[in-house]
PDB file of C-alpha atoms in Angstrom:
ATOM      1  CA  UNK A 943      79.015 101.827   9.759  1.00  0.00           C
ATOM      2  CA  UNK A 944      79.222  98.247  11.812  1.00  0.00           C
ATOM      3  CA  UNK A 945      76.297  97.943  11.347  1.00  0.00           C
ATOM      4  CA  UNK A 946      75.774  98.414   8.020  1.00  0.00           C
ATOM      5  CA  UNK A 947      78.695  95.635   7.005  1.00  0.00           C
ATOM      6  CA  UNK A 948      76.234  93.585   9.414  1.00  0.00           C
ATOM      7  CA  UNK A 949      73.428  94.028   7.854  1.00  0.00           C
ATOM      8  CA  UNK A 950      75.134  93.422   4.261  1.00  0.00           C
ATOM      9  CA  UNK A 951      76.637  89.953   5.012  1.00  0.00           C
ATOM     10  CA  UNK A 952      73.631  89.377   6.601  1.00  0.00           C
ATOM     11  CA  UNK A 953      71.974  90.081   3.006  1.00  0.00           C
ATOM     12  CA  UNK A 954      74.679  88.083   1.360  1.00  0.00           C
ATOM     13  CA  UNK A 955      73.927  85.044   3.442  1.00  0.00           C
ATOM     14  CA  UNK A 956      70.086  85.268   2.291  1.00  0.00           C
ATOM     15  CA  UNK A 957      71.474  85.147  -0.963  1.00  0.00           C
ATOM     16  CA  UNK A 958      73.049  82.646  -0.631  1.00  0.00           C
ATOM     17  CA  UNK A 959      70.260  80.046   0.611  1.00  0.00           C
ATOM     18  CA  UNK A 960      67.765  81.335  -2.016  1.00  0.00           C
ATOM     19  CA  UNK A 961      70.485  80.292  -4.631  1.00  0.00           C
ATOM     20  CA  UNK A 962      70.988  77.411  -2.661  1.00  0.00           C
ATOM     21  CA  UNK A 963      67.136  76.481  -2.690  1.00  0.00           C
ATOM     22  CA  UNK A 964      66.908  77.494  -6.290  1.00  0.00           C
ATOM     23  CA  UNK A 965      69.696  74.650  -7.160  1.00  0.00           C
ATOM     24  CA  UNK A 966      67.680  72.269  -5.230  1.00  0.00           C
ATOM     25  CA  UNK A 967      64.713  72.825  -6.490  1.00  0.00           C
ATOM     26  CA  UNK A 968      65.329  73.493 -10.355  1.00  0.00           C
ATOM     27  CA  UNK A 969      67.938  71.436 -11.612  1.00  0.00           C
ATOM     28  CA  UNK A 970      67.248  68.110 -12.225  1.00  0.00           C
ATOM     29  CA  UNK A 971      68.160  64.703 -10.945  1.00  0.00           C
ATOM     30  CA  UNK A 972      70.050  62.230 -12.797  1.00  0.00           C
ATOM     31  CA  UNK A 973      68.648  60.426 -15.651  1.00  0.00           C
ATOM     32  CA  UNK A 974      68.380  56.750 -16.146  1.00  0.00           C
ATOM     33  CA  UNK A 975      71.686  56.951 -18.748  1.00  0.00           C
ATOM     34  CA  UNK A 976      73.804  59.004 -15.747  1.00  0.00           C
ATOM     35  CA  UNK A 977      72.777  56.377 -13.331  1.00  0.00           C
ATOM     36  CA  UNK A 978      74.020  53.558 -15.927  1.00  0.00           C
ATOM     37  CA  UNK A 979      77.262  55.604 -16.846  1.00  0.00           C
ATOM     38  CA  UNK A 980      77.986  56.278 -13.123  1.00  0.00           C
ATOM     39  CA  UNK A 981      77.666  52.416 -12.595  1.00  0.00           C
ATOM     40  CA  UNK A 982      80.044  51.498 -15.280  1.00  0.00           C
ATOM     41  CA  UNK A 983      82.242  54.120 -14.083  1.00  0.00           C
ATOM     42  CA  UNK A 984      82.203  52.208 -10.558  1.00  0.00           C
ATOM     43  CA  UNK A 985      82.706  49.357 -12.486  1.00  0.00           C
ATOM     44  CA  UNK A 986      85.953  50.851 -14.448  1.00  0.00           C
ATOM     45  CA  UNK A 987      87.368  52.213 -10.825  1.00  0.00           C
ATOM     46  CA  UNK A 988      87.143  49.232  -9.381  1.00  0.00           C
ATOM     47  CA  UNK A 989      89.597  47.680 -12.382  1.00  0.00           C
ATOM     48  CA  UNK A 990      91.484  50.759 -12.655  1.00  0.00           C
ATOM     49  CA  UNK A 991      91.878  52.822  -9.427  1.00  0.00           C
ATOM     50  CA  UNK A 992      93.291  56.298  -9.503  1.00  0.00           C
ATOM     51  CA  UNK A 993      94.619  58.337  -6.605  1.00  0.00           C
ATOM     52  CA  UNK A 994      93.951  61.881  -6.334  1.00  0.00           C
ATOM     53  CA  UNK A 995      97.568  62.179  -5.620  1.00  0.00           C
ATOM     54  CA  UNK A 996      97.670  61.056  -9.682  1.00  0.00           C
ATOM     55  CA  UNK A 997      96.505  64.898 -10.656  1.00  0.00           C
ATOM     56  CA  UNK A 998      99.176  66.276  -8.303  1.00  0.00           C
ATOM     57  CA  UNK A 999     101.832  64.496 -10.399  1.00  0.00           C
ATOM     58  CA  UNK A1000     100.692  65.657 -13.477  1.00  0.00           C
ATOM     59  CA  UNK A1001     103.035  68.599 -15.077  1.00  0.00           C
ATOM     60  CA  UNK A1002     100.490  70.190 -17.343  1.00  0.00           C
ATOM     61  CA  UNK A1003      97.665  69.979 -14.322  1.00  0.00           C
ATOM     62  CA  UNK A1004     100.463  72.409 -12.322  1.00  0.00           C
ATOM     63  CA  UNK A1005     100.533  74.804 -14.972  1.00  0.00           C
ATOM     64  CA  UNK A1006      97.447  75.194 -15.767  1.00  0.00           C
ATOM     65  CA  UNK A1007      96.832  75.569 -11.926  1.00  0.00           C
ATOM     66  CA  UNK A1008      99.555  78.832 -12.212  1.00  0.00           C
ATOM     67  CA  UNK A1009      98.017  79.716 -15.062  1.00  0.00           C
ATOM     68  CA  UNK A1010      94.642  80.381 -13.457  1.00  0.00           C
ATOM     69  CA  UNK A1011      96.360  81.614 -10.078  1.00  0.00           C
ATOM     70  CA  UNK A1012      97.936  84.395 -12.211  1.00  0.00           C
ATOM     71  CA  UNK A1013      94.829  85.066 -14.526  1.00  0.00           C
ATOM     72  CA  UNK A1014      92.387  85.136 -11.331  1.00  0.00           C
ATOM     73  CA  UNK A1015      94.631  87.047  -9.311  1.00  0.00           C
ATOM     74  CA  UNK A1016      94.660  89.946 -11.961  1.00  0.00           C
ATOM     75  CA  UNK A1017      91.052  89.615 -12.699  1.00  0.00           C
ATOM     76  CA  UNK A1018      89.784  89.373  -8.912  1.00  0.00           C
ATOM     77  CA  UNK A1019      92.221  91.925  -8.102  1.00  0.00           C
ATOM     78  CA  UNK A1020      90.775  94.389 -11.322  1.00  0.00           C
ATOM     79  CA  UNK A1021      86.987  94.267  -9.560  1.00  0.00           C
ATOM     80  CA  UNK A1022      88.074  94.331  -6.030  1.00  0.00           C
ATOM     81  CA  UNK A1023      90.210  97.499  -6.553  1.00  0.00           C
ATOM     82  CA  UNK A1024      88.077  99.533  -9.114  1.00  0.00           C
ATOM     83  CA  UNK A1025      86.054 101.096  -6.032  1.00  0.00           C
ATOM     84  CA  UNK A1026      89.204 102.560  -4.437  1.00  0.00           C
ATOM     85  CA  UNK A1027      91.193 103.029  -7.590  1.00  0.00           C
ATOM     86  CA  UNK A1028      88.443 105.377  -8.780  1.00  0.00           C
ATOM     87  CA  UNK A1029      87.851 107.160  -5.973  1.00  0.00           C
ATOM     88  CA  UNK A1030      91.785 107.630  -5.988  1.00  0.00           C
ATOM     89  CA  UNK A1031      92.096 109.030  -9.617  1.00  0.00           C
ATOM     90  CA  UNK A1032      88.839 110.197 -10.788  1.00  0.00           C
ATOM     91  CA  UNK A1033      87.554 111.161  -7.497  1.00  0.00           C
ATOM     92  CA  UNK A1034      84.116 109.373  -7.871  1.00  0.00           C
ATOM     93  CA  UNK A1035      82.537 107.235  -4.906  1.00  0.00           C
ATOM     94  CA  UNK A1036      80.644 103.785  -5.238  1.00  0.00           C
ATOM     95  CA  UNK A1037      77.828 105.845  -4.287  1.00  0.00           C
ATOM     96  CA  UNK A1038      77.958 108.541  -7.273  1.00  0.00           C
ATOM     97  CA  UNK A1039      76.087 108.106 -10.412  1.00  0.00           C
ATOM     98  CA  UNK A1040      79.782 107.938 -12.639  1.00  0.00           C
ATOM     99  CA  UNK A1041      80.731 104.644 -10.492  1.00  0.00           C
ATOM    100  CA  UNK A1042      77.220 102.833 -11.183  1.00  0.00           C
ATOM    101  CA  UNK A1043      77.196 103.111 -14.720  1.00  0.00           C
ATOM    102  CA  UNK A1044      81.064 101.985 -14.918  1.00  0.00           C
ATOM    103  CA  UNK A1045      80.004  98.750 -13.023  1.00  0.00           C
ATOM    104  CA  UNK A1046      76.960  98.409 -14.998  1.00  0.00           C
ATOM    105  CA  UNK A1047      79.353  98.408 -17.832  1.00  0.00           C
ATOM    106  CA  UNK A1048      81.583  95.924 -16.371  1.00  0.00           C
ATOM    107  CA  UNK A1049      78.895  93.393 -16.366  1.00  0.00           C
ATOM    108  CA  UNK A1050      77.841  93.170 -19.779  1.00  0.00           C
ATOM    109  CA  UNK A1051      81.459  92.985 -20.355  1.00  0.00           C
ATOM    110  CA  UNK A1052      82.259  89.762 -18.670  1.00  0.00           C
ATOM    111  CA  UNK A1053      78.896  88.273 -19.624  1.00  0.00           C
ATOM    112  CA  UNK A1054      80.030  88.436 -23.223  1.00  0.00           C
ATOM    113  CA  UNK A1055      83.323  87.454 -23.124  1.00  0.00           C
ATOM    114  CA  UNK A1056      82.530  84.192 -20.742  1.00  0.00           C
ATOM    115  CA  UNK A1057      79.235  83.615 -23.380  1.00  0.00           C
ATOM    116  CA  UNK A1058      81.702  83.907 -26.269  1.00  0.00           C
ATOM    117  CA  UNK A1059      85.206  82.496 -24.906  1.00  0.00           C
ATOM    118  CA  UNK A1060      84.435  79.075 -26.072  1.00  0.00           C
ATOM    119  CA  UNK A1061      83.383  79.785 -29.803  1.00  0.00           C
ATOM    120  CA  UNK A1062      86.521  82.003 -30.293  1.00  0.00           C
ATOM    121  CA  UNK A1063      88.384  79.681 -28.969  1.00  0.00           C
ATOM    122  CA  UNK A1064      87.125  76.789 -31.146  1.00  0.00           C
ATOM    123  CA  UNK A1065      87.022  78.806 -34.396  1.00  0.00           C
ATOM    124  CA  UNK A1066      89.669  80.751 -34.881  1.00  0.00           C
ATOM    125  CA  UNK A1067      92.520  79.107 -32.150  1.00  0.00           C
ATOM    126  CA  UNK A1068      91.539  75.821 -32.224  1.00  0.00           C
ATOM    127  CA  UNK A1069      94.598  73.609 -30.984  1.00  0.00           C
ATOM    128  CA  UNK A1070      96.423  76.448 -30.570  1.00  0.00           C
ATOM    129  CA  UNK A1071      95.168  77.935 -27.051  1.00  0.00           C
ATOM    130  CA  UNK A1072      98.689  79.177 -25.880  1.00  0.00           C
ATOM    131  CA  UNK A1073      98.917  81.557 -29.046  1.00  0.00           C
ATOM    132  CA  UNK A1074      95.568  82.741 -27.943  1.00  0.00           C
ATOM    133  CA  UNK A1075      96.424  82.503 -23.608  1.00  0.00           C
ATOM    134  CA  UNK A1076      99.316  84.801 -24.757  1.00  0.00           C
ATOM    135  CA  UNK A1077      97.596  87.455 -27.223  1.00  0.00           C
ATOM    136  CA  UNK A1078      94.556  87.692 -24.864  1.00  0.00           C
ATOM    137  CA  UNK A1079      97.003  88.358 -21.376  1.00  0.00           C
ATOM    138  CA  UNK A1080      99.151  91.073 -23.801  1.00  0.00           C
ATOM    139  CA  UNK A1081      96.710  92.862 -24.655  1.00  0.00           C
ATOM    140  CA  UNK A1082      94.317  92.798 -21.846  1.00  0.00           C
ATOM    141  CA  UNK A1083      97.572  93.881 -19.757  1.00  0.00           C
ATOM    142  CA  UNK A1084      97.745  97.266 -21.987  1.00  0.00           C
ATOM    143  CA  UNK A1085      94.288  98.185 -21.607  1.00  0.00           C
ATOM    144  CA  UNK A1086      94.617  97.579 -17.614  1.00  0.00           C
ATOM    145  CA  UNK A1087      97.638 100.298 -17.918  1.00  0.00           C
ATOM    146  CA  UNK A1088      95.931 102.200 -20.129  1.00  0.00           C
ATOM    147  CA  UNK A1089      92.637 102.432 -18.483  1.00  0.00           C
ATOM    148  CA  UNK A1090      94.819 103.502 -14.898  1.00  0.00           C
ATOM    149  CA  UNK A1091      96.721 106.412 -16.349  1.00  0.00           C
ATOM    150  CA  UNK A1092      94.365 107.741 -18.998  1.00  0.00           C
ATOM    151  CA  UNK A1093      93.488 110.894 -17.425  1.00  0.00           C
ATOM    152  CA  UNK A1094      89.716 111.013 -18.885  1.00  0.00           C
ATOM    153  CA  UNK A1095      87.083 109.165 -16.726  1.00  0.00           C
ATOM    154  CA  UNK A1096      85.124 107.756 -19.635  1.00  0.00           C
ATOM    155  CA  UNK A1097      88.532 106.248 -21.581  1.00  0.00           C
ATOM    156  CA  UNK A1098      89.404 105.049 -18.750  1.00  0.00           C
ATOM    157  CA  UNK A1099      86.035 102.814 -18.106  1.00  0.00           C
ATOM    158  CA  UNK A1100      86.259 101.671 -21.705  1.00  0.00           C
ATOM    159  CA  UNK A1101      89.874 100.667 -21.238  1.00  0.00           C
ATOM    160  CA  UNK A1102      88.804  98.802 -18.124  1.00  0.00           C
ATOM    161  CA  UNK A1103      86.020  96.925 -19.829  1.00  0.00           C
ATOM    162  CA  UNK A1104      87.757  95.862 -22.436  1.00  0.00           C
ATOM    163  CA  UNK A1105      90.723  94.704 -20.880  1.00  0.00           C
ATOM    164  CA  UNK A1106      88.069  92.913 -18.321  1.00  0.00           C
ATOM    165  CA  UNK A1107      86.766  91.198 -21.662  1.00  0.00           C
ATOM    166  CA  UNK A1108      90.389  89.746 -22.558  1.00  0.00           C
ATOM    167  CA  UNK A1109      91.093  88.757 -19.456  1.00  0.00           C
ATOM    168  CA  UNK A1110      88.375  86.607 -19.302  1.00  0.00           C
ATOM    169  CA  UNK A1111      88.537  84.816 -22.648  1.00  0.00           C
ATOM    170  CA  UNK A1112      92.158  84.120 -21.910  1.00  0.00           C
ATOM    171  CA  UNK A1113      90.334  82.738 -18.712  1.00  0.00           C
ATOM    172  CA  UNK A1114      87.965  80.216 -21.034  1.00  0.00           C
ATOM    173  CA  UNK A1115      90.858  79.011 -23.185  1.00  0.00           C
ATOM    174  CA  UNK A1116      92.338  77.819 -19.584  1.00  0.00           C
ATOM    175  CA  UNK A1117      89.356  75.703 -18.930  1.00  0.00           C
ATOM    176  CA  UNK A1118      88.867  74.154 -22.273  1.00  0.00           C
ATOM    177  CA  UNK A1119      92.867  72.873 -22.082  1.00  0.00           C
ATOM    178  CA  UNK A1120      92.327  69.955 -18.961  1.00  0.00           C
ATOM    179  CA  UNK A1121      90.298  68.283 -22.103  1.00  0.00           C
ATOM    180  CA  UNK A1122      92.913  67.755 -24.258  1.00  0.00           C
ATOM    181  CA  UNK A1123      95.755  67.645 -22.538  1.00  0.00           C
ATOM    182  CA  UNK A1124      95.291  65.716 -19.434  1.00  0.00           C
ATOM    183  CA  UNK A1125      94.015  62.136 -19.190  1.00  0.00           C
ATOM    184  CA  UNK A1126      90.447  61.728 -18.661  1.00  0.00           C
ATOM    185  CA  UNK A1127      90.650  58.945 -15.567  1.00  0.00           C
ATOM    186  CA  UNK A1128      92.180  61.662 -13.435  1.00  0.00           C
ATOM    187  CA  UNK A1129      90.147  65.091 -15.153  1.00  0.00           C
ATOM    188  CA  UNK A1130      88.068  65.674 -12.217  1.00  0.00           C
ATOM    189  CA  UNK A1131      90.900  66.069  -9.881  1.00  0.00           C
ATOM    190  CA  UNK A1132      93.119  67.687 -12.179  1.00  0.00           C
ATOM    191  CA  UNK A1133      90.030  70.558 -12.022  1.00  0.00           C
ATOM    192  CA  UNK A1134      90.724  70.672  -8.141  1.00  0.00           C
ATOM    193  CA  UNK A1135      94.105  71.068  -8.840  1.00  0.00           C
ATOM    194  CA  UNK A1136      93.686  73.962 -11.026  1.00  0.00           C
ATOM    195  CA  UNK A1137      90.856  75.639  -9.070  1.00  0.00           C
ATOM    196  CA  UNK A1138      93.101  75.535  -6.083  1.00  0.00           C
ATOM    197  CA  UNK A1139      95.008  77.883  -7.783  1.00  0.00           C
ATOM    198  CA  UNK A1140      92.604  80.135  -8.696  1.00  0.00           C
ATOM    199  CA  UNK A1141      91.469  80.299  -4.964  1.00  0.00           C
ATOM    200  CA  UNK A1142      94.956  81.317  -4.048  1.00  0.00           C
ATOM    201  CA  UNK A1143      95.034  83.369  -6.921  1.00  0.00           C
ATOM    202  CA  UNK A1144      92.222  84.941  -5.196  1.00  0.00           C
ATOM    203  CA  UNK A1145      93.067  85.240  -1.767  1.00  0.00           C
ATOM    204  CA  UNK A1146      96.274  86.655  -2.579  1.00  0.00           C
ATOM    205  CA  UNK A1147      95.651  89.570  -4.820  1.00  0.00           C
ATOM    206  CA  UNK A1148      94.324  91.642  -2.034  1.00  0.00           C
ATOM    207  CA  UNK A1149      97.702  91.763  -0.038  1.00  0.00           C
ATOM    208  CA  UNK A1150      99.984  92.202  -3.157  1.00  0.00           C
ATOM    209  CA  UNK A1151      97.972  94.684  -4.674  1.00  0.00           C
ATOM    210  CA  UNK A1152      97.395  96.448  -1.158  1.00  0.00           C
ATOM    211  CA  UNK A1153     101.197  96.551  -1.072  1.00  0.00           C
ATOM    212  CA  UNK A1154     101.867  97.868  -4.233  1.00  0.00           C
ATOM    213  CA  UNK A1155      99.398 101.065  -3.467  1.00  0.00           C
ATOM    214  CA  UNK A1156     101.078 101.762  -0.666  1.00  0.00           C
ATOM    215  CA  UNK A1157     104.544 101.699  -1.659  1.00  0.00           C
ATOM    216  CA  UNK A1158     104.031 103.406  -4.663  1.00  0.00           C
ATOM    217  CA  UNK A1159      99.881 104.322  -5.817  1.00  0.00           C
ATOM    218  CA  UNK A1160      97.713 102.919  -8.063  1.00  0.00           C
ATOM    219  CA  UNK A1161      99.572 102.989 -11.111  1.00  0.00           C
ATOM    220  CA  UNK A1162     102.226 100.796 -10.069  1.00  0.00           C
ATOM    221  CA  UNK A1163      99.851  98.449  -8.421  1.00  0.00           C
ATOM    222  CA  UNK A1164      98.006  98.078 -11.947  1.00  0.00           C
ATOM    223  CA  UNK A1165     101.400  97.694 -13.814  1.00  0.00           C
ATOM    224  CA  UNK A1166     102.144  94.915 -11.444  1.00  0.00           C
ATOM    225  CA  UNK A1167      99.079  93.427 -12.340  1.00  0.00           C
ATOM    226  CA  UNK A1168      99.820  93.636 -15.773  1.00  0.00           C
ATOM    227  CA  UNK A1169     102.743  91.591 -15.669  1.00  0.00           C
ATOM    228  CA  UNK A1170     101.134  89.192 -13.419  1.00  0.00           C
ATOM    229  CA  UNK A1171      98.742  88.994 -16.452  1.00  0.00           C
ATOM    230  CA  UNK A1172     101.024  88.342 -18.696  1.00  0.00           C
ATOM    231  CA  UNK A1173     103.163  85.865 -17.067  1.00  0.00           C
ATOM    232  CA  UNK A1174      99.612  84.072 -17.142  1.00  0.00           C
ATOM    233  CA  UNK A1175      99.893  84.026 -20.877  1.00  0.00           C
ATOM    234  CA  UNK A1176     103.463  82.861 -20.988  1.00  0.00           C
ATOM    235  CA  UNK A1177     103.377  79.783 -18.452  1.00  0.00           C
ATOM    236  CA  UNK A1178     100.698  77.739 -21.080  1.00  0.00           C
ATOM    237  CA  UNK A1179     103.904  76.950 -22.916  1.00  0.00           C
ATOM    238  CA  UNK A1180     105.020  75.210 -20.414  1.00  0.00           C
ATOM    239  CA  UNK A1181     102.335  72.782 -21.037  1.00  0.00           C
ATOM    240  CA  UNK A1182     103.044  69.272 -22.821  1.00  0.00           C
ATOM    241  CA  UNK A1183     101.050  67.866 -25.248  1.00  0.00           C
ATOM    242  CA  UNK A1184     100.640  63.727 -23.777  1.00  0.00           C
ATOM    243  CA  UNK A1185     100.973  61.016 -26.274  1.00  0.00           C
ATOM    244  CA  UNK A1186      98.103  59.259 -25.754  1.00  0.00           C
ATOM    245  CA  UNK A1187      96.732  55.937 -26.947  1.00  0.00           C
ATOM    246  CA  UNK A1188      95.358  55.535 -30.182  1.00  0.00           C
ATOM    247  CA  UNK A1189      92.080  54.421 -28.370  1.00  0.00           C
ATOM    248  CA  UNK A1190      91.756  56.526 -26.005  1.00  0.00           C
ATOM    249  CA  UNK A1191      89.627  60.036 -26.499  1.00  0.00           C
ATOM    250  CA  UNK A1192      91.058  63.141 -26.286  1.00  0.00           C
ATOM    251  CA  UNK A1193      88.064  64.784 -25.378  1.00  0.00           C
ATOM    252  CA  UNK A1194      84.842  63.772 -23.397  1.00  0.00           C
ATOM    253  CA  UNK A1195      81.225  63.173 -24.535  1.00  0.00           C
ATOM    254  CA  UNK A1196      80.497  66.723 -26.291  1.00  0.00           C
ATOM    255  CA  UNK A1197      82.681  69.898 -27.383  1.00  0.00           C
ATOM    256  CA  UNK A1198      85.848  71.003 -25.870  1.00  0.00           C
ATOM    257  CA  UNK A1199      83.894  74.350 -24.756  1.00  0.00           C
ATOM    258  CA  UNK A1200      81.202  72.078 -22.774  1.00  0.00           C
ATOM    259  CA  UNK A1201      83.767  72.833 -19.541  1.00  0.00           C
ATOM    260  CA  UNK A1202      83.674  76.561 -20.118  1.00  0.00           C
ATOM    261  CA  UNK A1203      80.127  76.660 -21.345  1.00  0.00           C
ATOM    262  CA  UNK A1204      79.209  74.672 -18.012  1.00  0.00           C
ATOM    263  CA  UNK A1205      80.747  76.837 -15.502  1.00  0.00           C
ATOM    264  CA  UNK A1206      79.359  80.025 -16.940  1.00  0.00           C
ATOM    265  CA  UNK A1207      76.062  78.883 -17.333  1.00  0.00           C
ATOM    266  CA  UNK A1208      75.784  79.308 -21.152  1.00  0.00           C
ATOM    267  CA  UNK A1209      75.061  75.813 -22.407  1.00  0.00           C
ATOM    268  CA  UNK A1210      71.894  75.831 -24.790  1.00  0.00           C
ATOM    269  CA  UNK A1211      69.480  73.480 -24.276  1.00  0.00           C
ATOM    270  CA  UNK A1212      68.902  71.097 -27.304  1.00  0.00           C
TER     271      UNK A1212
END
């Protein structure tokens, strides 16, 4: 069994360089109008320094920071646990048949709702993110309950992919907000800000949820989730709307959905 972990990271780690190599090798250098905006950029720094310490300060770059803690938490915790959870209350194993086609499932479900986020967002909540941070969280948390305590296998992996599909476009709203709501001279380390918390968001799912499932099973764990979730949708109102300059954008070069578009991989090329 050691050895098969071994071999696995080991696998990982060849990934990783081929992706690695890939990046090198297919995306392409900067072009003449990046070099000339990244020298009046310099330019502007030099006039207007800003401290990373600037993002730090800034309220609505700490919530959105808990907001993705609490949303990646849930949805890191969701795909680390299904393996266990399943073998738990369905009795299937990662290596039966039933498990592979819930995971294949799973995919297509996240692909769609981080391809998709953006454009919901945009047309139907536009300017009003927390409404849809809120209704997305709610109702993702149900299906996670649902999909835990539903006693047929097949519900359940519905459940489970759709509340994997809310989740996540309550996850794109959080990525479009930095664009209108915090200052552009300090919106690249406003994005470590919030990523930090999704790292710890991360990190720290595995011991809560661990907890949970031993102090009282699976469906508690989930239901803790759940509320996790849904705190997630409740701290965006905690957000403040800056009163910005009249002259001074509110969002950068592009759409609001170029930062969610970006990190999924789903801009079109035009």
């Amino acid at each position: 069994m050691a050895r098969d972990f071994r071999w696995m990271y080991f696998l990982l780690a060849v990934l990783l360089v081929v992706a690695t190599l890939m990046f090198v090798k297919l995306v392409p250098s900067e072009s003449p109008a990046d070099k000339a905006a990244a020298a009046d950029k310099t330019a502007a720094k030099a006039k207007n320094d800003v401290s990373i310490l600037d993002a730090w300060k800034n309220r609505n770059s700490l919530v959105l920071g808990l907001c993705l803690l609490l949303n990646n938490a849930v949805g890191v915790g969701l795909l680390t646990w299904l393996a266990t959870m399943y073998s738990e209350q369905f009795g299937i194993t990662p290596t039966g048949w039933e498990y592979m086609v819930v995971m294949v499932g799973y995919g297509p479900s996240l692909w769609i709702a981080t391809s998709t986020g953006a454009t919901v967002v945009k047309r139907w909540f536009e300017n009003n993110e927390m409404v849809f941070m809120l209704l997305m969280s709610s109702i993702g948390a149900v299906l996670m309950v649902i999909a835990v305590i539903i006693p047929n296998l097949w519900g359940s992996a519905v459940m489970m992919w759709l509340a994997n599909l809310f989740i996540m476009w309550s996850f794109s709203a959080i990525l479009m907000l930095p664009y209108r709501l915090i200052p552009l001279k300090i919106i690249g380390s406003a994005f470590a800000v919030i990523n930090i918390g999704a790292f710890i968001g991360g990190m720290a799912q595995g011991a809560l949820v661990g907890a949970a499932v031993d102090a009282a099973g699976y469906v508690v764990a989930f239901i803790v989730l759940a509320i996790m979730l849904v705190a997630g949708g409740l701290a965006p109102f905690l957000l403040k709307e800056p009163a910005r300059p009249i002259n001074e954008p509110t969002t950068p070069p592009g759409s609001p959905e170029a930062g969610v578009e970006a990190a999924t991989g789903t801009t079109d090329e035009k």
